[in-house]
Short mmCIF file of C-alpha atoms and ligand atoms in Angstrom, two decimals:
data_model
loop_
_atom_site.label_atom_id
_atom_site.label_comp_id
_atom_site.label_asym_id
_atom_site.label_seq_id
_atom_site.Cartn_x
_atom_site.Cartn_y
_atom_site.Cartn_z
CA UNK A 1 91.59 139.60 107.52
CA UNK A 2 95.38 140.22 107.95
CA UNK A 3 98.20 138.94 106.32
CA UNK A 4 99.27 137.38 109.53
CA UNK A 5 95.83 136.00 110.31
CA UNK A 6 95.87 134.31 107.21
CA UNK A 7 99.30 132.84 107.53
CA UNK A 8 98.60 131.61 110.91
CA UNK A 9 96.14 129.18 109.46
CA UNK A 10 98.80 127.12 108.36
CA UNK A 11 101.61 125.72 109.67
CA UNK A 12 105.02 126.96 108.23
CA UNK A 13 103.06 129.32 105.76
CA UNK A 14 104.52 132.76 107.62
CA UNK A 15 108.23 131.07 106.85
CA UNK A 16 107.48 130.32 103.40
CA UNK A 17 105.91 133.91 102.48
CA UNK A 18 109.49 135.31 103.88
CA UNK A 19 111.66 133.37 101.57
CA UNK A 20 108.78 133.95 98.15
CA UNK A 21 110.64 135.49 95.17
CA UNK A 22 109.88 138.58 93.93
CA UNK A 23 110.60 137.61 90.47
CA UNK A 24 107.18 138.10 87.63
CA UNK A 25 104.79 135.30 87.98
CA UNK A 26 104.20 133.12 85.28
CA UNK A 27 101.47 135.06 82.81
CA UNK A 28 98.21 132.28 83.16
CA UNK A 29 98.80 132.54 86.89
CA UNK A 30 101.17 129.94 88.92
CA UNK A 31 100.43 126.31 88.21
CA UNK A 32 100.24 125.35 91.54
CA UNK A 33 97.38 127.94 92.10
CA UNK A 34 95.58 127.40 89.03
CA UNK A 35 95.16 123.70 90.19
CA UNK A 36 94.17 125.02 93.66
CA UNK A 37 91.48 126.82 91.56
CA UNK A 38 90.65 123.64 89.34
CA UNK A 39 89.46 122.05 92.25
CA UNK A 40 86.50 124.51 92.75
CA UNK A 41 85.19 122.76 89.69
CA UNK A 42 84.66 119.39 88.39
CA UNK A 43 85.78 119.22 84.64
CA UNK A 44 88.52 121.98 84.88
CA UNK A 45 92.20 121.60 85.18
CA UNK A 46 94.73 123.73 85.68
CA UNK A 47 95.37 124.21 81.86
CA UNK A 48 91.68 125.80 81.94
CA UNK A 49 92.15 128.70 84.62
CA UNK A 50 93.43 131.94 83.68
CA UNK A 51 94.36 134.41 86.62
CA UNK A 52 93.55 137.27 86.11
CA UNK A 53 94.29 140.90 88.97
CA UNK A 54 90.73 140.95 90.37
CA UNK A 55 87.21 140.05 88.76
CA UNK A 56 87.66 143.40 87.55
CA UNK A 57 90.83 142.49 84.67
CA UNK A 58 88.89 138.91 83.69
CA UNK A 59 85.51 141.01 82.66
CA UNK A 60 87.59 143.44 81.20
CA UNK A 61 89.57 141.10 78.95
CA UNK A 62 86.36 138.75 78.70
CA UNK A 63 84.56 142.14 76.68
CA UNK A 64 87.49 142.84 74.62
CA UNK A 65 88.62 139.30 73.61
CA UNK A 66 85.18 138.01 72.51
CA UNK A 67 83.17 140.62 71.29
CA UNK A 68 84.09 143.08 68.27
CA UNK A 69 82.36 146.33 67.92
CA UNK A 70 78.65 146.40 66.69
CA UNK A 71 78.31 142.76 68.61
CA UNK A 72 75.36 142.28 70.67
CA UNK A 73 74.73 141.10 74.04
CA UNK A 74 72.77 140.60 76.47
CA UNK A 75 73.13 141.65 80.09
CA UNK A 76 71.61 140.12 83.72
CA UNK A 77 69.94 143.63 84.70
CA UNK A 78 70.28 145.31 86.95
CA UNK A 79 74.05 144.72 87.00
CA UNK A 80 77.55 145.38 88.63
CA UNK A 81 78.37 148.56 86.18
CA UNK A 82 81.11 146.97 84.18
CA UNK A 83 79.30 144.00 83.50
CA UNK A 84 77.40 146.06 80.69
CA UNK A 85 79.67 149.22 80.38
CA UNK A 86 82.78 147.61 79.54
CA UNK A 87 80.71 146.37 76.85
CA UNK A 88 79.30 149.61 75.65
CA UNK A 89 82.52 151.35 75.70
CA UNK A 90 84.08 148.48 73.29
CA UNK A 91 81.42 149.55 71.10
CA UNK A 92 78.85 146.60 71.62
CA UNK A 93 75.14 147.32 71.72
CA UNK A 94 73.50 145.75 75.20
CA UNK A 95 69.73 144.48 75.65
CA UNK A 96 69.02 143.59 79.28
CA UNK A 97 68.04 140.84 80.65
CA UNK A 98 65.40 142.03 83.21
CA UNK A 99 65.77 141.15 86.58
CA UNK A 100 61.33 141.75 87.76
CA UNK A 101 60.81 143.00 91.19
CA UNK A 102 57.34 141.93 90.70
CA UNK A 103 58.98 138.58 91.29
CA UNK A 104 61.37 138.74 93.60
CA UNK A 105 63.96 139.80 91.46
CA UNK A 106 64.03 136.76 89.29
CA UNK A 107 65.11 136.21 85.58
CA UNK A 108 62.56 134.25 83.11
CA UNK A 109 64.50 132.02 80.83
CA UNK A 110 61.61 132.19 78.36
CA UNK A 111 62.41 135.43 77.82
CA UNK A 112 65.48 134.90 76.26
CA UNK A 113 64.48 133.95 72.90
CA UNK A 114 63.12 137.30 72.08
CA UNK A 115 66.20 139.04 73.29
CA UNK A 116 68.48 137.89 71.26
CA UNK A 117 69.28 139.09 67.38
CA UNK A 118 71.69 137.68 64.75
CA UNK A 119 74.14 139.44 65.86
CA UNK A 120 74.16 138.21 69.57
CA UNK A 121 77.26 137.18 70.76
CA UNK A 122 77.37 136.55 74.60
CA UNK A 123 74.75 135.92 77.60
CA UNK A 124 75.96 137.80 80.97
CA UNK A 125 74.73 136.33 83.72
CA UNK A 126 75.46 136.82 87.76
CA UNK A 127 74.67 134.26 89.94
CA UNK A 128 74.57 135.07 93.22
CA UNK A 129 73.54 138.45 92.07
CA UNK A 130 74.73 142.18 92.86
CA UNK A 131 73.23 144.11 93.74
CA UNK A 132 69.44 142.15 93.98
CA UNK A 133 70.62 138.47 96.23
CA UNK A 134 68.58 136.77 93.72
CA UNK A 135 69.79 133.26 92.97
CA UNK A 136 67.98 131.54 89.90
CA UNK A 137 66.80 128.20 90.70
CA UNK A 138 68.79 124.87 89.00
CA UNK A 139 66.35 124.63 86.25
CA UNK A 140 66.43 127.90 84.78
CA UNK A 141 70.20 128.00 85.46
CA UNK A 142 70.46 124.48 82.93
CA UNK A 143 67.99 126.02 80.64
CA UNK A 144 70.07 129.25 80.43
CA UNK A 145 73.77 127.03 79.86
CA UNK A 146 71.63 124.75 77.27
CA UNK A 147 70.22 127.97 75.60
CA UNK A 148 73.53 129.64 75.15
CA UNK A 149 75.26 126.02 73.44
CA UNK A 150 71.94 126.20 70.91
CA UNK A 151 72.53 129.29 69.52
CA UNK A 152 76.24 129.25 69.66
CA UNK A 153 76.56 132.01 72.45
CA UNK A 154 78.85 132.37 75.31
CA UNK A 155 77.68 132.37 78.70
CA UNK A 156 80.27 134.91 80.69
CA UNK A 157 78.50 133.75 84.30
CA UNK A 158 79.76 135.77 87.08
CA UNK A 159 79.43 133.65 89.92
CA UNK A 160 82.35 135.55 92.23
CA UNK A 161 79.52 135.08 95.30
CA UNK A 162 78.96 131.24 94.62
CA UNK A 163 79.32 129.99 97.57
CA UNK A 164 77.66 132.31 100.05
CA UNK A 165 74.19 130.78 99.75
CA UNK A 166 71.85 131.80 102.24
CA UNK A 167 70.65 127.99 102.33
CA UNK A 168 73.48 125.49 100.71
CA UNK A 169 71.26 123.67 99.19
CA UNK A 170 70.37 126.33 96.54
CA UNK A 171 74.30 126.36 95.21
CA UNK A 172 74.23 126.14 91.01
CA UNK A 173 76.49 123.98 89.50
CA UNK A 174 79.78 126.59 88.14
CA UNK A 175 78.81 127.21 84.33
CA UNK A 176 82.11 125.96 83.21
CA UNK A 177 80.92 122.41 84.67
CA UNK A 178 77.42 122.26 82.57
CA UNK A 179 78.17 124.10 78.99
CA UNK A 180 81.29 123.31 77.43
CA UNK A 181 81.60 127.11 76.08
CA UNK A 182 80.72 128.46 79.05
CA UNK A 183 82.58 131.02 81.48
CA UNK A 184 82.64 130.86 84.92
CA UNK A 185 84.36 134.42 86.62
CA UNK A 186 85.57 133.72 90.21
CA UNK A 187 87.73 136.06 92.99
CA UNK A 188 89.53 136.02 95.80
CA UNK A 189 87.30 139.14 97.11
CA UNK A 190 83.91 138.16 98.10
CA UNK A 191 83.03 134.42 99.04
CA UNK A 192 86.63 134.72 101.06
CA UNK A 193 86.69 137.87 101.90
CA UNK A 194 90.07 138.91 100.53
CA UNK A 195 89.47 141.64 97.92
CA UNK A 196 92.96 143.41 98.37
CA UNK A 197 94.77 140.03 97.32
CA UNK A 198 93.36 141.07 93.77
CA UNK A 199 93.27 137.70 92.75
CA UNK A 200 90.54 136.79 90.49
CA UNK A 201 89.98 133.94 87.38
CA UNK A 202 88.21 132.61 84.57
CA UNK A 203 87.60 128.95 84.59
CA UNK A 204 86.53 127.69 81.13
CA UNK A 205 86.40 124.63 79.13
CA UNK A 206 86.36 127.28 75.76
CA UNK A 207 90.24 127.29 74.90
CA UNK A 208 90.03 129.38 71.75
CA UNK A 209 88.18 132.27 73.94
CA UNK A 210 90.60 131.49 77.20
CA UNK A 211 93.75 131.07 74.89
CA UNK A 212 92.56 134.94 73.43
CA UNK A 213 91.80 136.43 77.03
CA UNK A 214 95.56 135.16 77.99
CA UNK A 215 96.86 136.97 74.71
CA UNK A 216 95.31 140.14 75.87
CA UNK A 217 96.36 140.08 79.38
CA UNK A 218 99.96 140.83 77.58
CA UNK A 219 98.75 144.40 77.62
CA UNK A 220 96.82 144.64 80.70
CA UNK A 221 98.66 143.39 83.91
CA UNK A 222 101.16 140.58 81.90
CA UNK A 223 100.90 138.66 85.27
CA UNK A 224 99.11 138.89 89.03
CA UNK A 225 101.43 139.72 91.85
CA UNK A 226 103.62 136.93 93.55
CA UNK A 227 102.56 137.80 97.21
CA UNK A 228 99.02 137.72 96.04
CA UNK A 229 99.38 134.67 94.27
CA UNK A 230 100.95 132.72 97.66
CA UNK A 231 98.37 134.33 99.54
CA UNK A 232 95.57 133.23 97.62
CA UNK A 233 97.05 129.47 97.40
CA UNK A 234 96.84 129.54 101.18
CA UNK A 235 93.43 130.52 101.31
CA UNK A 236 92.44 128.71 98.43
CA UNK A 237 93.60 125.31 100.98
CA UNK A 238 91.35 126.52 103.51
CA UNK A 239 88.73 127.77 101.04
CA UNK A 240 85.63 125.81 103.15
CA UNK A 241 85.80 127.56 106.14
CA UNK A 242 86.82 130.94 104.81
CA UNK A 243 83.36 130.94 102.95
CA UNK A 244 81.68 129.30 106.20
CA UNK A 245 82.80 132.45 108.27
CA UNK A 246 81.86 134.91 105.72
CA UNK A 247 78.13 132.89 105.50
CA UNK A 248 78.24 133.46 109.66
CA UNK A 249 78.85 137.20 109.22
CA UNK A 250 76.28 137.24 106.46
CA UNK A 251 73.96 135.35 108.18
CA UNK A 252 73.85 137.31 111.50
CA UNK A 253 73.48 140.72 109.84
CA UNK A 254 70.21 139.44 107.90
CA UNK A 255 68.47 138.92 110.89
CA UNK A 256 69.13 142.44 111.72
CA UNK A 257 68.24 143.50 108.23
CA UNK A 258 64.95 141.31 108.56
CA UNK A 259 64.12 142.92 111.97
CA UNK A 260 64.55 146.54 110.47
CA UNK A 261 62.80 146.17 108.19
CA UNK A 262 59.85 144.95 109.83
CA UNK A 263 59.80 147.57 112.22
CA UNK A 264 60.21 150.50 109.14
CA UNK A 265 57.62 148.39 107.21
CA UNK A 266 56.41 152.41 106.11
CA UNK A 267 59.23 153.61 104.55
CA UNK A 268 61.23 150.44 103.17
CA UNK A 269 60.50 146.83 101.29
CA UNK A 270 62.59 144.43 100.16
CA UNK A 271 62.42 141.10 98.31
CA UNK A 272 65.20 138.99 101.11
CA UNK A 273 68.32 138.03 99.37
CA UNK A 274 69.11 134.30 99.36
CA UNK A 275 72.77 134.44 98.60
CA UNK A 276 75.28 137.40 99.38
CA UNK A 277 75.64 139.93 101.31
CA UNK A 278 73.69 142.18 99.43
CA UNK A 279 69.98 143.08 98.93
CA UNK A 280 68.13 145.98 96.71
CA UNK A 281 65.35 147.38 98.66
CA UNK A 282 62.65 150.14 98.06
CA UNK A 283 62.91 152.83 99.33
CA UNK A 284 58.91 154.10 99.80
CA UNK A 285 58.73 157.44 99.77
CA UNK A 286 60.43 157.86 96.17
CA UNK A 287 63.67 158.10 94.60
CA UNK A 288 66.22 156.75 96.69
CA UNK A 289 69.71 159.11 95.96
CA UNK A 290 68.20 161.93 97.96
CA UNK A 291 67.74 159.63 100.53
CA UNK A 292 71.72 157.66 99.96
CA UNK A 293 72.62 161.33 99.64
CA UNK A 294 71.46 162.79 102.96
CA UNK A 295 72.27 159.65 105.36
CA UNK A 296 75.84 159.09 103.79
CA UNK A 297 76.28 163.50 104.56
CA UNK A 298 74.53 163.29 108.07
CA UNK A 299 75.88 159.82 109.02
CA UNK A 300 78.69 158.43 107.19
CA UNK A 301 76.66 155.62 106.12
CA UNK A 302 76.67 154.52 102.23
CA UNK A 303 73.88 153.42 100.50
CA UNK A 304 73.86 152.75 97.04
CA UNK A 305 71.21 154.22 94.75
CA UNK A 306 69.65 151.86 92.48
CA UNK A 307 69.74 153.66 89.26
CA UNK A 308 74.22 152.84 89.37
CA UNK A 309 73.01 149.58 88.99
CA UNK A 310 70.58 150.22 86.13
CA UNK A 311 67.36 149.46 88.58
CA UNK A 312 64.86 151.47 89.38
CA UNK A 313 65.11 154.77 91.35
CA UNK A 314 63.29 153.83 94.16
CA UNK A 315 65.69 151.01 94.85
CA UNK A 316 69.23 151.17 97.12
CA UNK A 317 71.71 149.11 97.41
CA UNK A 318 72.77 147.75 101.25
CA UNK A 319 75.89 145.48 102.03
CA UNK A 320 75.36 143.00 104.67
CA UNK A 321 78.96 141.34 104.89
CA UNK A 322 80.84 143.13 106.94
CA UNK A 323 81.62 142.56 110.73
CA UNK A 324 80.84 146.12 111.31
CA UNK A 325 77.32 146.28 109.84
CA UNK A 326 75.54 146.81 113.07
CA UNK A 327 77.03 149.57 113.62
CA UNK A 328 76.01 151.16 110.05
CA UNK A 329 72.57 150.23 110.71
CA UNK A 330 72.11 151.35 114.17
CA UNK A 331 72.94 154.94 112.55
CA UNK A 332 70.86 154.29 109.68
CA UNK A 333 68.10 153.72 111.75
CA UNK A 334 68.74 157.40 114.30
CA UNK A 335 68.64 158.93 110.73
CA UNK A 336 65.64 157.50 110.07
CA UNK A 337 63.98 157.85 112.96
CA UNK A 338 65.40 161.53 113.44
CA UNK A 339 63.42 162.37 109.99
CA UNK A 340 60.36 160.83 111.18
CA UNK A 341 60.01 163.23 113.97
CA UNK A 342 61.24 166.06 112.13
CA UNK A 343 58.69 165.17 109.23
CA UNK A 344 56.05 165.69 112.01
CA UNK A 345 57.03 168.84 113.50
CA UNK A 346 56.79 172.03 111.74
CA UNK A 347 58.17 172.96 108.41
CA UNK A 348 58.29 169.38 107.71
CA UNK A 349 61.29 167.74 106.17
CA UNK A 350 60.73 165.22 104.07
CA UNK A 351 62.74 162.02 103.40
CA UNK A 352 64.99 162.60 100.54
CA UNK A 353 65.73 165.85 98.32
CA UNK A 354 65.88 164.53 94.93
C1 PLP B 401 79.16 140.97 90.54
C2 PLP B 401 80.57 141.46 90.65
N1 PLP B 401 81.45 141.07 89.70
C3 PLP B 401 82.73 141.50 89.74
C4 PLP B 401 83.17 142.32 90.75
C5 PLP B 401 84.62 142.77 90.73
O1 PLP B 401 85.32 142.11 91.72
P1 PLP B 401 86.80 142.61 92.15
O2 PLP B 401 86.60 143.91 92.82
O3 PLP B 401 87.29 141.61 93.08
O4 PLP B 401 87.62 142.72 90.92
C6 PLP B 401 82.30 142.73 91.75
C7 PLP B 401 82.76 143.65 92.82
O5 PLP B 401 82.00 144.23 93.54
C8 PLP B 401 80.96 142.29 91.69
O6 PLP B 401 80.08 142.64 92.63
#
């Protein structure tokens, strides 16, 4: 989306950009937007939201303002890298939460009692999830928040997808809203499809961790940037059917997933996402970065392999929510369809070098 599509969705807006101030913002993030971003949820205000420059600076802060070295924690897996390496790199020991294939990608609450030690500090969790589409069910969602207030923990819930369920009716509840300690991450980039506004947040009901996360953006980014924070206020206002254009994108290139997939039931399978525009399938032959490798050199199309994620090395990772996926796909499919004959003719290439 451009700057001036986005301005033309409301009247005056275009005018109003023209005459913004190019002075530093105010270091939580503007009031007016934080309330704009209060409204998301039901028992936050504006005085919970920090702003933060992308989901990226909030997860980053997050690791460094709550955990100390030698802390433990435990991590939805696989995972968006940073959700766990951040971590690591502050000098925190990770277990992972394991995300089965077996079924369907889903997390087992009951699990969580064994993975946690003495010295556990935080739960990460990512609802919708990268890079699987799993989306836990309400229950085990309200058993995670009410396991995490038990034992004291903090829930750091990535939920910058919320929003783009596959079926509404599967949409959690924001962590912030159901554990008083809890976290809820949220961004400008995915559900609305504006990643280069940079604009991301925490929403949390947890002022002693917020209040230390603010302290620390000092030395990160001190504020977001005032264009982005105008531009995200607009968006913000027409937040509904941003998200519902984005779900009409998403929902469009699934059927074309689904189709694929069906007919190249030999060489891939895949658990369907229900939220997001991304899914994790196999990749049947064996390891999939040969494969990622190959296509992305002989088509321009990027896959990415599994193991980035911490998953298995069979498994890819394929966006689905972009206008131009058909595109990708049609190529991915020549490629694929190229090897198959090639794999039958002589000297036989195989799928894959690695
Ligand atoms: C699960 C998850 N969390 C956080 C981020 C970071 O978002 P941003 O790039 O907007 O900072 C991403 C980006 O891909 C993501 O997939």
């Amino acid at each position: 989306m451009s700057i001036a599509e986005l301005l033309g969705m409301e009247p005056g807006a275009s005018e109003a950009f023209g005459k913004l101030g190019l002075g530093y913002t105010e270091s939580p993030g503007s009031p007016s937007l934080r309330a704009a971003i209060s409204r998301l949820y039901t028992s936050i205000g504006p005085e919970n939201v920090l702003v933060t420059s992308g989901a990226e600076e909030a997860i980053f802060l997050f690791m460094h303002a709550a955990l100390a070295p030698g802390d433990h924690l435990v991590v939805h897996q696989p995972c968006y890298q940073s959700l766990a390496e951040v971590a690591r790199t502050a000098g925190c020991e990770v277990t992972a939460w394991q995300a089965r294939e077996e079924s369907a990608w889903a997390l087992d609450p009951d699990e969580l009692p064994r993975l946690v030690r003495p010295s556990t500090r935080a739960i990460v969790l990512n609802v919708p999830h990268n890079p699987t589409g799993f989306l836990m069910s309400r229950e085990s969602f309200l058993r995670t928040v009410a396991f995490a207030e038990a034992r004291g923990l903090v829930l750091f819930s990535d939920e910058v997808y919320r929003g783009l369920e596959h079926a509404p009716a599967g949409r959690l509840p924001p962590a912030c809203d159901a554990g008083p300690s809890a976290i809820s991450l949220g961004v400008m980039s995915k559900t609305y499809g504006l990643p280069g506004l940079r604009i991301g947040w925490v929403a949390t009901r947890n002022e002693d961790l917020r209040a230390r996360m603010a302290e620390l953006k000092d030395y990160t980014t001190i504020c977001a940037s005032a264009p982005s924070e105008f531009l995200a206020e607009v968006a913000l206002r027409h937040a509904e059917s941003l998200a519902e254009r984005n779900r009409g994108i998403i929902a469009d290139n699934i059927r074309l997933l689904d189709d694929f997939f069906v007919r190249h039931q030999d060489i891939f399978s895949w658990h369907r996402p229900i939220a997001g525009p991304i899914g994790f399938p196999r990749f049947l032959p064996g390891e999939a970065g040969g494969f990622c490798r190959d296509l992305v050199e002989a088509r321009g199309v990027l896959l990415a392999p599994g193991v980035l994620f911490g998953g298995p090395e069979g498994c890819f990772r394929i966006g689905f929510g972009r206008r131009s996926m058909p595109e990708a796909l049609a190529h991915l499919e020549m490629f694929v369809e190229q090897r198959l004959v090639d794999s039958r003719g002589p000297g036989a290439i195989s799928f894959g070098r690695g």
